[in-house]
Short mmCIF file of C-alpha atoms in Angstrom, two decimals:
data_model
loop_
_atom_site.label_atom_id
_atom_site.label_comp_id
_atom_site.label_asym_id
_atom_site.label_seq_id
_atom_site.Cartn_x
_atom_site.Cartn_y
_atom_site.Cartn_z
CA MET I 1 2.27 18.49 18.20
CA SER I 2 0.87 16.60 21.32
CA GLN I 3 0.79 12.97 21.72
CA ASN I 4 -2.58 12.59 22.74
CA LYS I 5 -3.79 14.93 19.57
CA HIS I 6 -5.49 12.94 16.83
CA ALA I 7 -5.49 13.96 13.12
CA ILE I 8 -7.50 12.39 10.40
CA LYS I 9 -5.79 11.16 7.34
CA ASN I 10 -7.90 9.80 4.41
CA GLY I 11 -10.40 8.73 6.48
CA GLU I 12 -8.17 7.15 9.24
CA ILE I 13 -7.74 8.34 12.71
CA ILE I 14 -4.23 8.71 13.50
CA GLU I 15 -1.78 10.34 15.63
CA GLU I 16 -1.41 14.02 14.91
CA ALA I 17 2.51 13.40 14.74
CA ASN I 18 1.65 11.25 12.06
CA ALA I 19 -0.03 13.89 9.81
CA VAL I 20 2.91 14.24 7.58
CA VAL I 21 3.49 14.62 3.40
CA ASN I 22 6.96 13.45 2.24
CA VAL I 23 9.14 16.33 0.83
CA THR I 24 10.34 13.83 -2.22
CA LEU I 25 6.72 14.63 -3.74
CA PRO I 26 6.76 17.05 -6.14
CA PRO I 27 3.33 18.48 -5.69
CA VAL I 28 4.38 18.60 -2.08
CA GLN I 29 7.25 20.58 -2.99
CA SER I 30 4.80 23.06 -4.95
CA ASN I 31 2.03 23.53 -2.86
CA PHE I 32 -0.59 21.98 -5.01
CA SER I 33 -2.91 21.78 -2.59
CA VAL I 34 -6.07 23.23 -1.45
CA TYR I 35 -7.59 24.18 2.23
CA GLU I 36 -10.38 25.29 4.48
CA ALA I 37 -9.80 26.71 8.01
CA LEU I 38 -13.15 26.26 10.11
CA ARG I 39 -14.40 26.62 13.46
CA VAL I 40 -15.99 23.80 15.84
CA LEU I 41 -18.40 25.99 18.24
CA LYS I 42 -19.94 23.43 21.00
CA ARG I 43 -19.42 20.71 18.99
CA HIS I 44 -21.22 22.19 15.76
CA VAL I 45 -19.14 22.95 12.82
CA VAL I 46 -19.90 26.49 11.66
CA HIS I 47 -20.87 27.33 7.72
CA LEU I 48 -19.57 23.60 6.56
CA ASP I 49 -21.38 23.75 3.27
CA ASP I 50 -20.37 27.05 2.41
CA HIS I 51 -16.37 25.51 3.51
CA THR I 52 -16.97 22.49 1.49
CA LYS I 53 -18.46 24.50 -1.44
CA ARG I 54 -14.85 26.98 -1.65
CA LEU I 55 -12.94 23.65 -1.30
CA GLU I 56 -14.55 22.60 -4.33
CA LYS I 57 -14.16 25.86 -5.88
CA SER I 58 -10.25 26.17 -5.24
CA ALA I 59 -9.27 22.25 -6.23
CA LEU I 60 -11.10 22.93 -9.45
CA SER I 61 -9.41 26.43 -9.94
CA ILE I 62 -6.14 24.40 -9.88
CA HIS I 63 -7.48 21.03 -11.75
CA LEU I 64 -6.69 19.04 -8.45
CA PRO I 65 -9.20 16.40 -8.38
CA LEU I 66 -10.98 16.20 -4.72
CA PRO I 67 -11.79 12.96 -3.27
CA LYS I 68 -15.24 12.48 -2.70
CA VAL I 69 -15.48 12.89 1.20
CA ASP I 70 -18.72 13.17 3.87
CA TRP I 71 -16.33 16.12 5.64
CA MET I 72 -19.52 16.41 8.26
CA SER I 73 -19.09 12.90 9.29
CA GLU I 74 -15.19 12.90 9.04
CA ILE I 75 -15.10 15.94 11.57
CA ASN I 76 -17.38 14.58 13.82
CA LYS I 77 -15.03 11.64 14.07
CA LEU I 78 -12.26 13.61 15.25
CA ILE I 79 -14.63 15.97 17.40
CA GLU I 80 -15.63 12.38 19.18
CA LYS I 81 -12.32 10.73 19.12
CA ASP I 82 -10.56 13.89 20.69
CA ASN I 83 -13.52 15.04 22.83
CA ILE I 84 -13.37 18.39 21.04
CA GLU I 85 -15.93 21.27 22.36
CA ASP I 86 -14.43 24.18 20.72
CA ALA I 87 -11.49 23.91 18.00
CA SER I 88 -10.37 25.69 14.87
CA ILE I 89 -10.16 23.14 12.27
CA ARG I 90 -8.01 22.69 9.07
CA ILE I 91 -8.77 20.19 6.19
CA LEU I 92 -5.65 19.88 3.93
CA VAL I 93 -5.77 18.29 0.54
CA VAL I 94 -2.55 17.47 -0.84
CA GLY I 95 -2.94 16.73 -4.84
CA THR I 96 -0.51 13.53 -4.83
CA GLU I 97 -1.59 11.12 -7.46
CA THR I 98 -4.31 10.11 -5.50
CA PRO I 99 -4.70 12.79 -3.42
CA THR I 100 -3.88 12.99 0.17
CA TRP I 101 -6.18 14.41 2.84
CA PHE I 102 -6.26 15.71 6.36
CA ILE I 103 -8.25 16.84 9.42
CA THR I 104 -6.21 18.71 11.79
CA TRP I 105 -7.30 20.86 14.96
CA THR I 106 -6.13 23.33 17.14
CA LYS I 107 -7.67 25.48 20.22
CA LEU I 108 -10.00 27.79 19.23
CA LEU I 109 -8.13 30.81 18.08
CA THR I 110 -9.81 33.88 19.78
CA TYR I 111 -8.85 37.28 20.64
CA PRO I 112 -8.98 39.27 23.46
CA ASP I 113 -11.84 41.89 24.01
CA SER I 114 -9.36 44.50 24.01
CA TYR I 115 -8.63 43.82 20.37
CA TYR I 116 -12.39 44.64 19.07
CA LYS I 117 -12.81 47.72 21.67
CA GLU I 118 -9.25 49.57 20.78
CA GLY I 119 -8.76 47.97 17.74
CA VAL I 120 -5.86 46.82 16.26
CA ASP I 121 -2.66 48.01 14.46
CA VAL I 122 -2.31 47.08 10.93
CA ILE I 123 0.98 47.79 8.26
CA THR I 124 0.28 47.79 4.65
CA TYR I 125 2.68 45.23 2.34
CA GLU I 126 3.05 45.24 -1.36
CA GLY I 127 2.06 41.80 -2.78
CA GLU I 128 -0.78 40.15 -4.84
CA ARG I 129 -1.73 36.63 -3.75
CA LEU I 130 -1.77 34.26 -6.89
CA LEU I 131 -5.36 32.80 -7.56
CA PRO I 132 -6.86 35.11 -5.01
CA GLN I 133 -10.32 33.47 -4.97
CA SER I 134 -8.83 30.01 -3.95
CA LYS I 135 -7.69 28.63 -1.20
CA THR I 136 -4.72 26.74 -2.30
CA GLY I 137 -1.45 26.36 -0.53
CA ASN I 138 0.67 28.85 -2.17
CA LEU I 139 1.11 31.03 1.18
CA LEU I 140 4.56 32.34 1.17
CA ILE I 141 3.51 35.86 0.34
CA ASN I 142 0.77 35.58 3.31
CA TYR I 143 3.30 34.19 5.44
CA LEU I 144 5.88 36.83 5.00
CA SER I 145 3.87 39.82 5.12
CA ARG I 146 2.29 38.44 8.94
CA GLU I 147 5.87 38.20 9.60
CA GLU I 148 6.78 41.69 8.76
CA ALA I 149 3.72 42.83 10.77
CA LYS I 150 5.21 40.67 13.54
CA ARG I 151 8.36 42.65 13.24
CA ASN I 152 6.22 45.86 13.44
CA ASN I 153 4.36 44.66 16.29
CA ALA I 154 1.01 44.77 14.24
CA PHE I 155 -1.48 42.51 14.14
CA GLU I 156 -2.17 42.04 10.30
CA ALA I 157 -0.59 43.26 7.34
CA LEU I 158 -2.48 44.77 4.77
CA LEU I 159 -1.95 43.78 1.06
CA ILE I 160 -1.80 46.60 -1.90
CA ASP I 161 -1.85 45.86 -5.23
CA ARG I 162 0.06 47.03 -8.24
CA ASN I 163 -2.19 50.11 -8.36
CA GLY I 164 -1.61 50.89 -4.87
CA GLN I 165 -5.03 49.42 -3.76
CA ILE I 166 -5.95 47.83 -0.82
CA LEU I 167 -6.86 44.38 -1.63
CA GLU I 168 -6.97 42.25 1.48
CA GLY I 169 -5.39 41.22 5.01
CA SER I 170 -2.98 38.26 5.06
CA ARG I 171 -5.31 36.31 6.38
CA SER I 172 -8.72 38.58 6.46
CA ASN I 173 -10.84 40.60 4.22
CA PHE I 174 -10.35 44.46 4.60
CA TYR I 175 -13.89 47.06 4.56
CA LEU I 176 -13.69 50.89 4.76
CA ILE I 177 -17.06 52.44 6.42
CA MET I 178 -17.69 56.03 4.73
CA GLY I 179 -20.96 57.72 5.64
CA ASP I 180 -23.34 54.83 4.56
CA THR I 181 -20.99 52.88 2.69
CA ILE I 182 -18.94 49.75 3.17
CA LYS I 183 -16.33 49.62 0.23
CA THR I 184 -14.36 46.61 -0.11
CA ALA I 185 -12.35 44.79 -2.88
CA PRO I 186 -14.38 43.03 -5.81
CA ASP I 187 -14.97 39.54 -5.59
CA GLU I 188 -12.72 38.78 -8.22
CA LYS I 189 -9.86 40.07 -6.55
CA VAL I 190 -9.80 38.86 -2.80
CA LEU I 191 -10.39 35.45 -1.21
CA ASP I 192 -14.07 34.83 -1.34
CA GLY I 193 -14.16 34.90 3.06
CA ILE I 194 -17.05 32.75 4.49
CA THR I 195 -17.04 35.68 6.79
CA ARG I 196 -16.96 38.31 4.24
CA ILE I 197 -20.32 36.98 3.00
CA SER I 198 -21.41 37.62 6.29
CA VAL I 199 -19.96 40.45 7.11
CA LEU I 200 -21.72 41.93 3.88
CA ARG I 201 -24.97 40.72 4.54
CA ALA I 202 -24.65 42.21 7.82
CA GLY I 203 -23.67 45.80 6.50
CA ARG I 204 -27.04 45.63 4.27
CA GLU I 205 -29.44 45.16 7.22
CA LEU I 206 -27.70 47.81 9.06
CA GLY I 207 -28.59 49.79 6.39
CA TYR I 208 -25.27 50.25 4.14
CA LYS I 209 -24.77 50.13 0.67
CA ILE I 210 -21.79 48.15 -0.35
CA ASP I 211 -19.23 49.36 -3.02
CA PHE I 212 -16.86 47.11 -4.64
CA THR I 213 -13.99 49.19 -5.22
CA SER I 214 -10.47 48.22 -3.50
CA PRO I 215 -9.70 51.29 -1.40
CA PHE I 216 -6.47 53.39 -1.73
CA PRO I 217 -4.75 53.50 1.63
CA ARG I 218 -5.42 57.66 1.43
CA GLU I 219 -9.02 57.09 1.52
CA ILE I 220 -8.57 55.52 5.43
CA TRP I 221 -8.07 59.14 6.43
CA ALA I 222 -11.21 60.22 5.06
CA SER I 223 -12.98 57.13 6.54
CA ASP I 224 -15.15 56.75 9.48
CA ALA I 225 -13.73 53.48 10.47
CA VAL I 226 -11.52 50.50 8.68
CA PHE I 227 -11.79 46.95 9.89
CA ILE I 228 -10.84 43.48 9.19
CA SER I 229 -12.99 40.19 8.93
CA SER I 230 -11.79 36.34 9.06
CA THR I 231 -13.42 33.48 10.44
CA SER I 232 -11.96 33.48 13.71
CA MET I 233 -11.78 37.08 14.03
CA GLY I 234 -15.21 37.64 12.92
CA ALA I 235 -15.15 41.71 12.68
CA MET I 236 -12.42 43.46 14.28
CA PRO I 237 -11.90 47.22 13.98
CA ILE I 238 -8.30 48.87 13.12
CA ARG I 239 -6.84 51.77 15.19
CA SER I 240 -3.32 52.16 12.89
CA VAL I 241 -2.29 51.89 9.69
CA ASP I 242 1.79 51.86 9.30
CA GLY I 243 1.87 53.43 12.82
CA LYS I 244 -0.34 56.52 12.33
CA GLU I 245 -3.42 56.24 14.00
CA CYS I 246 -6.74 56.16 11.65
CA PRO I 247 -10.50 57.17 12.26
CA PHE I 248 -11.61 54.89 14.60
CA ASP I 249 -14.98 53.69 15.80
CA SER I 250 -15.41 50.57 17.02
CA GLU I 251 -19.21 50.28 17.87
CA LYS I 252 -20.01 50.50 13.81
CA VAL I 253 -17.94 47.69 13.69
CA ALA I 254 -18.96 45.91 16.78
CA ALA I 255 -22.66 46.11 15.41
CA ILE I 256 -21.64 44.13 12.06
CA CYS I 257 -19.64 41.52 14.31
CA SER I 258 -22.05 40.66 16.26
CA LEU I 259 -24.86 40.12 13.70
CA VAL I 260 -21.44 37.69 12.30
CA ARG I 261 -21.32 36.04 15.36
CA LYS I 262 -25.01 35.21 15.69
CA TRP I 263 -25.68 33.45 12.41
CA GLU I 264 -22.64 31.11 13.10
CA LEU I 265 -24.79 29.57 15.70
CA GLU I 266 -27.65 28.90 13.66
CA MET B 1 9.78 6.63 -2.37
CA SER B 2 12.07 3.32 -2.45
CA GLN B 3 12.66 1.52 0.74
CA ASN B 4 16.26 1.20 -0.06
CA LYS B 5 16.95 4.92 -0.57
CA HIS B 6 17.93 7.24 1.96
CA ALA B 7 17.78 10.73 2.59
CA ILE B 8 19.67 12.99 5.45
CA LYS B 9 17.80 15.22 7.83
CA ASN B 10 19.39 17.45 9.82
CA GLY B 11 22.74 15.84 9.42
CA GLU B 12 21.32 12.42 10.22
CA ILE B 13 20.64 9.70 7.50
CA ILE B 14 17.33 8.28 7.73
CA GLU B 15 15.12 6.33 5.30
CA GLU B 16 13.72 8.26 2.25
CA ALA B 17 10.29 7.12 3.32
CA ASN B 18 10.65 9.00 6.47
CA ALA B 19 11.73 12.30 4.56
CA VAL B 20 8.56 14.21 5.89
CA VAL B 21 7.45 17.16 7.42
CA ASN B 22 4.24 18.22 9.56
CA VAL B 23 1.20 19.53 7.88
CA THR B 24 0.02 21.05 11.37
CA LEU B 25 3.27 23.35 11.24
CA PRO B 26 2.74 27.00 9.80
CA PRO B 27 5.75 27.25 8.09
CA VAL B 28 4.98 24.19 6.16
CA GLN B 29 1.67 25.05 5.13
CA SER B 30 2.88 28.44 4.05
CA ASN B 31 6.03 26.84 1.95
CA PHE B 32 8.27 29.15 4.28
CA SER B 33 11.18 27.36 2.59
CA VAL B 34 14.06 27.34 0.61
CA TYR B 35 16.02 24.78 -1.97
CA GLU B 36 18.43 23.77 -4.47
CA ALA B 37 18.33 21.49 -7.20
CA LEU B 38 21.96 20.31 -8.05
CA ARG B 39 23.64 17.40 -9.96
CA VAL B 40 26.15 14.75 -8.97
CA LEU B 41 28.33 13.51 -12.06
CA LYS B 42 30.48 10.80 -11.39
CA ARG B 43 30.34 11.52 -7.36
CA HIS B 44 31.46 14.58 -8.43
CA VAL B 45 28.82 17.62 -6.91
CA VAL B 46 28.58 20.21 -9.72
CA HIS B 47 29.10 24.03 -9.41
CA LEU B 48 28.07 23.47 -5.42
CA ASP B 49 29.69 26.94 -4.31
CA ASP B 50 27.42 28.70 -6.58
CA HIS B 51 24.32 26.38 -5.38
CA THR B 52 25.45 26.96 -1.56
CA LYS B 53 25.56 30.79 -2.30
CA ARG B 54 22.14 30.83 -4.14
CA LEU B 55 20.79 29.20 -1.08
CA GLU B 56 22.05 32.12 1.61
CA LYS B 57 20.66 34.64 -0.88
CA SER B 58 16.94 32.95 -1.18
CA ALA B 59 17.37 32.83 2.77
CA LEU B 60 18.04 35.73 3.04
CA SER B 61 15.35 37.26 1.16
CA ILE B 62 12.68 35.64 3.26
CA HIS B 63 14.42 36.10 6.40
CA LEU B 64 14.78 32.69 7.00
CA PRO B 65 17.35 31.73 9.47
CA LEU B 66 19.89 29.15 7.20
CA PRO B 67 21.64 26.80 9.57
CA LYS B 68 25.20 26.29 9.45
CA VAL B 69 25.92 23.11 7.26
CA ASP B 70 28.91 21.70 5.55
CA TRP B 71 26.76 20.49 2.32
CA MET B 72 29.57 19.17 0.48
CA SER B 73 30.34 16.82 3.34
CA GLU B 74 26.73 15.96 3.68
CA ILE B 75 25.99 15.34 0.33
CA ASN B 76 29.29 12.96 0.09
CA LYS B 77 27.53 10.99 3.26
CA LEU B 78 24.64 10.10 0.96
CA ILE B 79 26.83 9.73 -2.24
CA GLU B 80 28.31 6.79 0.06
CA LYS B 81 25.38 5.39 1.84
CA ASP B 82 23.63 4.55 -1.38
CA ASN B 83 26.52 4.15 -3.71
CA ILE B 84 25.64 7.04 -5.97
CA GLU B 85 27.42 7.64 -9.29
CA ASP B 86 25.25 10.48 -10.72
CA ALA B 87 22.15 11.76 -9.28
CA SER B 88 20.40 15.18 -9.08
CA ILE B 89 20.02 16.23 -5.44
CA ARG B 90 17.64 18.46 -3.75
CA ILE B 91 18.52 20.54 -0.54
CA LEU B 92 15.39 21.87 0.99
CA VAL B 93 15.13 24.16 4.37
CA VAL B 94 12.30 24.52 6.02
CA GLY B 95 11.95 27.45 8.41
CA THR B 96 10.27 25.89 11.57
CA GLU B 97 11.47 27.82 14.47
CA THR B 98 14.78 25.57 14.59
CA PRO B 99 15.26 24.92 10.71
CA THR B 100 14.77 21.56 9.40
CA TRP B 101 16.70 20.61 6.36
CA PHE B 102 16.67 17.65 4.33
CA ILE B 103 19.13 16.05 1.28
CA THR B 104 17.27 13.87 -1.08
CA TRP B 105 18.26 12.33 -4.65
CA THR B 106 16.51 11.32 -7.26
CA LYS B 107 17.90 9.12 -10.69
CA LEU B 108 19.87 12.00 -12.80
CA LEU B 109 17.58 13.30 -14.79
CA THR B 110 18.45 13.76 -18.35
CA TYR B 111 16.67 14.05 -21.89
CA PRO B 112 17.03 12.08 -24.83
CA ASP B 113 19.35 13.26 -27.63
CA SER B 114 16.66 14.07 -29.99
CA TYR B 115 15.53 17.02 -27.72
CA TYR B 116 18.47 18.92 -28.31
CA LYS B 117 18.55 17.66 -32.21
CA GLU B 118 14.92 18.58 -32.88
CA GLY B 119 14.12 20.89 -30.25
CA VAL B 120 11.33 20.96 -27.89
CA ASP B 121 7.81 22.50 -27.77
CA VAL B 122 6.68 25.09 -25.29
CA ILE B 123 3.71 27.23 -24.49
CA THR B 124 3.31 30.52 -23.04
CA TYR B 125 1.34 30.95 -19.70
CA GLU B 126 0.43 34.20 -17.87
CA GLY B 127 2.01 34.45 -14.67
CA GLU B 128 4.89 35.91 -12.47
CA ARG B 129 6.89 33.98 -9.80
CA LEU B 130 7.09 35.87 -6.38
CA LEU B 131 10.39 36.69 -5.51
CA PRO B 132 11.90 35.75 -8.82
CA GLN B 133 15.34 35.70 -7.84
CA SER B 134 14.81 33.23 -4.67
CA LYS B 135 14.44 29.64 -5.13
CA THR B 136 11.87 29.30 -2.37
CA GLY B 137 8.82 26.70 -1.55
CA ASN B 138 6.10 29.04 -3.31
CA LEU B 139 6.23 27.15 -6.32
CA LEU B 140 2.61 26.96 -7.54
CA ILE B 141 2.64 28.79 -10.51
CA ASN B 142 5.87 26.45 -11.82
CA TYR B 143 3.57 23.67 -11.18
CA LEU B 144 0.21 24.68 -12.35
CA SER B 145 2.45 26.16 -15.84
CA ARG B 146 4.06 23.42 -16.19
CA GLU B 147 0.72 20.97 -16.17
CA GLU B 148 -0.55 23.21 -18.54
CA ALA B 149 2.16 22.53 -20.93
CA LYS B 150 1.96 18.28 -20.21
CA ARG B 151 -1.81 18.97 -21.30
CA ASN B 152 -0.42 20.57 -24.57
CA ASN B 153 1.99 17.59 -24.82
CA ALA B 154 4.54 20.48 -24.56
CA PHE B 155 7.90 20.14 -22.81
CA GLU B 156 7.86 23.42 -20.85
CA ALA B 157 5.93 26.30 -20.35
CA LEU B 158 7.01 30.09 -20.67
CA LEU B 159 5.93 32.48 -17.94
CA ILE B 160 4.59 35.50 -19.64
CA ASP B 161 4.62 38.93 -17.39
CA ARG B 162 2.08 41.78 -16.77
CA ASN B 163 3.97 43.63 -19.87
CA GLY B 164 3.41 40.73 -22.15
CA GLN B 165 6.83 39.95 -22.05
CA ILE B 166 8.70 36.33 -21.42
CA LEU B 167 10.37 36.26 -18.25
CA GLU B 168 11.65 32.87 -17.72
CA GLY B 169 10.25 29.19 -18.02
CA SER B 170 8.52 26.95 -15.16
CA ARG B 171 11.69 25.48 -14.51
CA SER B 172 14.52 27.08 -17.02
CA ASN B 173 15.80 30.41 -17.96
CA PHE B 174 14.69 31.70 -21.99
CA TYR B 175 17.12 32.98 -24.67
CA LEU B 176 16.39 34.40 -27.61
CA ILE B 177 19.32 34.47 -30.73
CA MET B 178 19.10 37.38 -33.23
CA GLY B 179 22.16 37.88 -35.36
CA ASP B 180 24.86 38.54 -32.81
CA THR B 181 23.02 39.30 -29.59
CA ILE B 182 21.48 36.89 -27.26
CA LYS B 183 18.56 38.52 -25.64
CA THR B 184 17.34 37.31 -22.24
CA ALA B 185 15.24 38.82 -19.12
CA PRO B 186 17.00 41.42 -16.61
CA ASP B 187 18.48 39.28 -13.72
CA GLU B 188 16.44 40.94 -11.12
CA LYS B 189 13.27 40.06 -12.88
CA VAL B 190 14.32 36.18 -13.32
CA LEU B 191 15.78 33.14 -11.36
CA ASP B 192 19.62 33.63 -11.19
CA GLY B 193 20.20 30.10 -12.79
CA ILE B 194 23.47 28.64 -12.29
CA THR B 195 23.12 27.32 -15.81
CA ARG B 196 22.22 30.62 -17.05
CA ILE B 197 25.42 31.87 -15.93
CA SER B 198 27.19 29.56 -17.86
CA VAL B 199 24.96 30.18 -20.81
CA LEU B 200 25.65 33.84 -21.18
CA ARG B 201 29.75 33.19 -20.83
CA ALA B 202 29.91 30.52 -23.36
CA GLY B 203 27.58 33.03 -25.49
CA ARG B 204 30.24 35.84 -25.28
CA GLU B 205 32.94 33.34 -25.48
CA LEU B 206 31.42 32.81 -28.99
CA GLY B 207 31.26 36.59 -29.73
CA TYR B 208 27.60 37.29 -28.99
CA LYS B 209 26.38 40.16 -27.16
CA ILE B 210 24.17 39.89 -24.14
CA ASP B 211 20.95 42.04 -24.09
CA PHE B 212 18.64 41.80 -20.87
CA THR B 213 15.78 42.84 -22.25
CA SER B 214 12.69 40.62 -21.58
CA PRO B 215 11.78 39.53 -25.07
CA PHE B 216 7.72 39.73 -26.54
CA PRO B 217 6.59 36.59 -27.94
CA ARG B 218 6.18 38.30 -31.13
CA GLU B 219 10.36 38.35 -31.44
CA ILE B 220 10.37 34.88 -31.65
CA TRP B 221 9.32 35.06 -35.30
CA ALA B 222 11.80 37.37 -36.04
CA SER B 223 14.86 35.60 -34.10
CA ASP B 224 17.42 33.07 -35.39
CA ALA B 225 16.85 30.65 -32.65
CA VAL B 226 14.97 30.52 -29.19
CA PHE B 227 16.36 28.20 -26.29
CA ILE B 228 16.16 27.37 -22.67
CA SER B 229 18.35 26.33 -20.26
CA SER B 230 18.76 24.79 -16.81
CA THR B 231 20.84 22.80 -14.41
CA SER B 232 19.07 19.40 -15.90
CA MET B 233 18.69 20.64 -19.50
CA GLY B 234 21.85 22.22 -19.91
CA ALA B 235 20.92 24.61 -23.15
CA MET B 236 18.02 23.19 -25.08
CA PRO B 237 16.85 24.55 -28.53
CA ILE B 238 12.71 25.23 -28.76
CA ARG B 239 11.41 24.10 -32.08
CA SER B 240 7.51 25.28 -31.39
CA VAL B 241 5.87 28.14 -29.30
CA ASP B 242 2.15 27.78 -28.50
CA GLY B 243 1.87 24.80 -31.43
CA LYS B 244 3.27 27.22 -33.94
CA GLU B 245 6.72 26.32 -35.31
CA CYS B 246 9.63 28.50 -34.85
CA PRO B 247 13.10 29.32 -35.94
CA PHE B 248 15.22 26.82 -35.27
CA ASP B 249 18.67 26.18 -35.21
CA SER B 250 19.93 23.21 -33.40
CA GLU B 251 23.75 24.13 -34.09
CA LYS B 252 23.77 27.54 -32.34
CA VAL B 253 22.28 26.30 -29.15
CA ALA B 254 24.55 23.01 -29.71
CA ALA B 255 27.65 25.19 -29.54
CA ILE B 256 26.66 27.30 -26.03
CA CYS B 257 25.31 23.53 -24.66
CA SER B 258 28.65 22.15 -25.24
CA LEU B 259 30.72 24.67 -23.23
CA VAL B 260 27.96 24.57 -20.97
CA ARG B 261 28.31 20.74 -20.01
CA LYS B 262 32.45 21.10 -20.32
CA TRP B 263 32.71 23.37 -17.47
CA GLU B 264 30.43 20.97 -15.40
CA LEU B 265 33.20 18.78 -14.89
CA GLU B 266 35.77 21.38 -13.76
#
């Protein structure tokens, strides 16, 4: 928290240090909140409509009355105030009696080129998210699985459901390429990723069929490549799972990633 | 949040209004926190040892490094400062790099005598808590199920697991009395309730056998009585489930409740 950075709270520009919530409020204690993580590139807010639509869906799913906000103009206020060029932006709406909302930002989250060329290491982690299609404040499983990944020097954790199938990463969606098919969990079981929409569109443009079936970990070893996607990652190839090297084809993933990144600037 | 009320933050007495956390911190965003809800009766902190032991277990289960705190003396500082006679107390430890901890309080949560004599209405709600034995900040399922109960004019929601069995309430443990047996979910599937320990001890003293099997809702209709327990409720009889009246025997439950309450003052 820098003294010079700002945030927006209920439409008002504040010091970031004042972007706080009181721990005695039941909705704060119970993660009764929804959020979105966006990107600003060259002062342009990427896929804002998709993000605000998903925010509405998330709020509806937990009966949180979303305030009417012109998110574009509010984010632009913050871009102007802090002279932001590129950034990761977070919208948070906490369901207090009159919902309290925040817009905060951090330096744009990017990853070294080597991650895209050489792939990243991931682990598997047993766990299912509550209300997987919603971005709510109920994020402990994401946090714990990611910390477990860190302890194993891995970049991401893949969540394995009660049937032993791979649903999604702690902060990403997951895909398996086999021949002319991209396999990924069905929509209703995972986060409706904004970048996932682009990945599947890119896959189709490149001639892949999409098979909406959650892959089993054992299928990884018979695949051509596996990868994850998120707003900050784009599409990122995986080179090992639970410490074991896996089939790896960074070019197949790069072809998808390059279309995804192109569309962000449109 | 009253101006006159205080809280403790990392050992320092503060205005309750300043008991805040910054929404830009990842552990805050991800409910990486543990808590306890206690009672102060006549300036006496009830079952403090049991609560602090559970706090340690909760912290261990999510790898949260718990700070060494003399909770008794810290709670007593707050009792003195705000001249507290009876209260509900909350300890909260947020897993920031150096964990931040709070002690806050509210008026003692109590319920009308009629709830104990006439019983309360509950609903069933499909859902399982993550890490059921731990009191973490990951509480959205508890909040949502309780809000659904409120919309149905019910007092509590019973969480039904993937097998259709009753685990616990949104903020209580659940029991079914049939003949000489009290049936309740196995320890590893539910919160290790401090009052649950007393309820089972009281049950045994009154001659009941304890069967640690999660009851199915259909068993309610063949039971003698069903009830819930929590720190603030003690043992409270249920009179209806999902709008349907159920077997009700407030005296059986009252016998248990009276022992539970007696031990609180020891």
